[in-house]
Short mmCIF file of C-alpha atoms and ligand atoms in Angstrom, two decimals:
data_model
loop_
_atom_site.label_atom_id
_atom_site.label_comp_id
_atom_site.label_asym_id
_atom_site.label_seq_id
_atom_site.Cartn_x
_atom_site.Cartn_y
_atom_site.Cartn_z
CA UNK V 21 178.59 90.48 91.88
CA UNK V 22 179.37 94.00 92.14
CA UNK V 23 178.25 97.55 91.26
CA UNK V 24 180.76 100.30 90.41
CA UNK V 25 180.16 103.86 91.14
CA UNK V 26 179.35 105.40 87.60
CA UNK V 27 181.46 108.45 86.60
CA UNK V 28 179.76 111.48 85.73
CA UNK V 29 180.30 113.95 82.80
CA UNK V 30 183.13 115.80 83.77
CA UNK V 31 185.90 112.60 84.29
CA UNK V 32 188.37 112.73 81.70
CA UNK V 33 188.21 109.27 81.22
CA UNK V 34 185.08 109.50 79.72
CA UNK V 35 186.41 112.31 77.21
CA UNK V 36 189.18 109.98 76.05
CA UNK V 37 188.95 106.99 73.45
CA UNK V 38 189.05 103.53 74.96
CA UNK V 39 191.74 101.28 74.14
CA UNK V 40 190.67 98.03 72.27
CA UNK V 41 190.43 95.03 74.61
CA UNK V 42 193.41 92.64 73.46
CA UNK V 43 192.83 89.33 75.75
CA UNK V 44 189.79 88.55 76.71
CA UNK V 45 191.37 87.25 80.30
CA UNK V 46 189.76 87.10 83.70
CA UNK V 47 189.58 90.31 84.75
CA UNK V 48 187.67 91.41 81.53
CA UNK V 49 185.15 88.70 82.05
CA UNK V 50 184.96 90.14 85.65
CA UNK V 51 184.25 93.47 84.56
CA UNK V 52 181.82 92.80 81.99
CA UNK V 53 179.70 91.01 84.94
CA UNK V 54 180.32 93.83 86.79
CA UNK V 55 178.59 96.12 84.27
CA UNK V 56 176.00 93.92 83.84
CA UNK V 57 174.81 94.06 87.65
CA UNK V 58 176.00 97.95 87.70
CA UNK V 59 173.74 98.48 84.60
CA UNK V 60 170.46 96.73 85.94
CA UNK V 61 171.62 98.55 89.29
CA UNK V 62 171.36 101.65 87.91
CA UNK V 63 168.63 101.31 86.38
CA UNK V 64 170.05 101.41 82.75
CA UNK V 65 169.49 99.58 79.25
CA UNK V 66 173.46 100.00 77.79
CA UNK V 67 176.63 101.26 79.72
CA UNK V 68 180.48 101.36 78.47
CA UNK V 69 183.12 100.46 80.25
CA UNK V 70 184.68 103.85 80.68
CA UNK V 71 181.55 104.96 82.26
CA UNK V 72 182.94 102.16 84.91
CA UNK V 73 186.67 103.88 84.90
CA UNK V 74 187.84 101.51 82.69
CA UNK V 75 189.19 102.93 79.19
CA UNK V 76 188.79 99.57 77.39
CA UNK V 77 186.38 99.33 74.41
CA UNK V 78 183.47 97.05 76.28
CA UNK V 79 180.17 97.45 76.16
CA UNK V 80 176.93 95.82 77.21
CA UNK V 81 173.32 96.55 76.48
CA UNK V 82 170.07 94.78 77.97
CA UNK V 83 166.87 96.24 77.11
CA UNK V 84 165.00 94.64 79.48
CA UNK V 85 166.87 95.66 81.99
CA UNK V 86 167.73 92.33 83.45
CA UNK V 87 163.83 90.80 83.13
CA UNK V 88 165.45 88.34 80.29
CA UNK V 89 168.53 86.88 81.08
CA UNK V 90 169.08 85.75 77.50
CA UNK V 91 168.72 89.72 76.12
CA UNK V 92 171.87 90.54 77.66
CA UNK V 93 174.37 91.48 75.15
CA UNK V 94 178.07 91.86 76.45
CA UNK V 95 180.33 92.79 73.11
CA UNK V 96 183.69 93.40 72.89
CA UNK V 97 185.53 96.25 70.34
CA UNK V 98 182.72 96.74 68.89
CA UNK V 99 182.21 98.56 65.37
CA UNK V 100 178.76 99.50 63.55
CA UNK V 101 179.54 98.49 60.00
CA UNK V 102 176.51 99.66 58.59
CA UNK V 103 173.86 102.52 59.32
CA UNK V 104 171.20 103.88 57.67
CA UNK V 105 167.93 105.98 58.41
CA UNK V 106 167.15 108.66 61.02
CA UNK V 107 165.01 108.96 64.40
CA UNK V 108 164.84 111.61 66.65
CA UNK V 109 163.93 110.57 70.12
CA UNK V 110 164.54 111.60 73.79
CA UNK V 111 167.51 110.37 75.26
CA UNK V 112 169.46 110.31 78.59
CA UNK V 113 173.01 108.58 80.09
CA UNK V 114 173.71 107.51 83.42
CA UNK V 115 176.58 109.86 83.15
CA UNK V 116 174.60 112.76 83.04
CA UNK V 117 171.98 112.48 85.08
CA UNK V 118 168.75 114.24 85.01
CA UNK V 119 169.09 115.82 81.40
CA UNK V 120 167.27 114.27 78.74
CA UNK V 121 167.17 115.53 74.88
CA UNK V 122 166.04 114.74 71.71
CA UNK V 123 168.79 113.31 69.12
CA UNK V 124 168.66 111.84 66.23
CA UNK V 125 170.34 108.52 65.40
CA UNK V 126 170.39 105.89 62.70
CA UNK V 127 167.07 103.53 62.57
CA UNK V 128 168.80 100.90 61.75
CA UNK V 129 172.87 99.76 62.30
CA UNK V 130 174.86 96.10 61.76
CA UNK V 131 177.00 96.12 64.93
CA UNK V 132 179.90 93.36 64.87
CA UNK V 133 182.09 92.97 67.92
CA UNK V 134 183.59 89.99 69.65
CA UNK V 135 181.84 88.14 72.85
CA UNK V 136 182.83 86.99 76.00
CA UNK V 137 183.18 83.57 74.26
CA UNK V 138 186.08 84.86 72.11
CA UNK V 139 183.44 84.70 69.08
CA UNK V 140 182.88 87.08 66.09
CA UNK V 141 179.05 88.37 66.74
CA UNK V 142 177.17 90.38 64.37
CA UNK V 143 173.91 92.43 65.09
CA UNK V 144 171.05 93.73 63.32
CA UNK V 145 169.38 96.38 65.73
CA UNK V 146 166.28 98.94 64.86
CA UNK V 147 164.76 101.74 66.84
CA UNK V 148 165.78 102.03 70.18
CA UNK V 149 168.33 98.71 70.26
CA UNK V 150 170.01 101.10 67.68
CA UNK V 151 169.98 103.87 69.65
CA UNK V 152 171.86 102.03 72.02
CA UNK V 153 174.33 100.67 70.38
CA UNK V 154 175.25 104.22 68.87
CA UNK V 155 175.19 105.82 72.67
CA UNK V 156 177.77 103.27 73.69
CA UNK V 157 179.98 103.37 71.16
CA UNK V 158 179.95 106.81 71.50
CA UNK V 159 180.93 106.13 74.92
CA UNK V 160 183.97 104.80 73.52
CA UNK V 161 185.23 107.28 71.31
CA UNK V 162 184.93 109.75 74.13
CA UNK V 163 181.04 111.69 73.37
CA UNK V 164 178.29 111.83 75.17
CA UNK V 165 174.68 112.25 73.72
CA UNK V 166 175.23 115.92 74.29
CA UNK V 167 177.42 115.84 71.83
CA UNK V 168 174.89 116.06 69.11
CA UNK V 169 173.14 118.93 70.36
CA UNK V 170 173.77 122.39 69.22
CA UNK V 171 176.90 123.82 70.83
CA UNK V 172 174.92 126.46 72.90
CA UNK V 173 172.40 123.67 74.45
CA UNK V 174 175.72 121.84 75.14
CA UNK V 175 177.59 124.49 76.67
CA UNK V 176 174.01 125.23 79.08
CA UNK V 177 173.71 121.69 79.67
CA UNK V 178 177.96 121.20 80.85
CA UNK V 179 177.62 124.37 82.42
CA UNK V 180 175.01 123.24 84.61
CA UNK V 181 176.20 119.44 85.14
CA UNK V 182 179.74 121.30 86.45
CA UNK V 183 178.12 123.09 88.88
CA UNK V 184 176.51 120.77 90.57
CA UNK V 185 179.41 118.60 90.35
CA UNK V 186 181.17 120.95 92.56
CA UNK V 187 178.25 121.36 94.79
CA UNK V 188 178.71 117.46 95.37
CA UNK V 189 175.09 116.70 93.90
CA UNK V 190 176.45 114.06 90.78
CA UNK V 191 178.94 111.86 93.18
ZN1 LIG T 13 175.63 107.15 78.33
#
């Protein structure tokens, strides 16, 4: 068991798009455990691996935030295949802490992705499982939730995380 420091808005890692995860082999089954204790560490219901300075598409998600073992999702290149509906609802990221907005996202998305099993897995989500899902994929492709904002609340909101970067206050 481990937990990895989470990088913060600002890392270019987390600006690029994650390379797809070719052999599931030891060391990707050790990070994905890894996540899992860094996410329930954190507290947090999703995290992607870059968020873990790792630019491999891997994500896990546990809404109860580790009080049901069996909840805990670990998926591997994942893809939402389908989307449809709208919700607007506050969210937040681990990589930017302390800001929370409202964004809207599908209400419902079919996720498909591969487990730690080697396995095709498919997923119906709703609501906030949806939500999710979309944040960490997003995660993936290099956006944060701030990306959906309007460009001026995004350029207050970076402008702010920056500067306390360099005043130390995010590390
Ligand atoms: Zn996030």
């Amino acid at each position: 068991m481990a937990i990895l420091p989470i990088l913060k808005i600002g890392h270019p890692i987390l600006a690029r798009r994650a390379e797809p995860v070719i052999n599931i082999d030891e060391e990707i089954v050790r990070l994905a455990r890894d996540m899992i204790d860094t996410m329930h560490a954190a507290p947090g219901v999703g995290l992607a691996a870059p968020q873990v300075n790792v630019s491999r598409r891997l994500i896990t998600v546990d809404l109860t935030i580790g009080e049901n073992p069996e909840e805990i999702i670990v998926l591997i290149n994942p893809e939402i295949t389908e989307a449809e509906g709208e919700i607007r609802e506050e969210e937040g990221c681990l990589s930017v802490p302390d800001v929370r907005e409202q964004v809207t996202r599908p209400a419902r998305v079919a996720v498909k992705g591969i487990g730690l099993d080697g396995n095709e897995e498919f997923f119906e989500a709703r609501d906030t499982m949806a939500r999710v899902f979309c944040h960490e994929l997003d995660h993936l492709n290099g956006l944060f939730f701030i990306d959906h904002l309007s460009p001026l609340k995004k350029a207050l909101i970076k402008k702010r995380m920056l500067k306390r970067l360099e005043k130390g206050e995010l590390s």
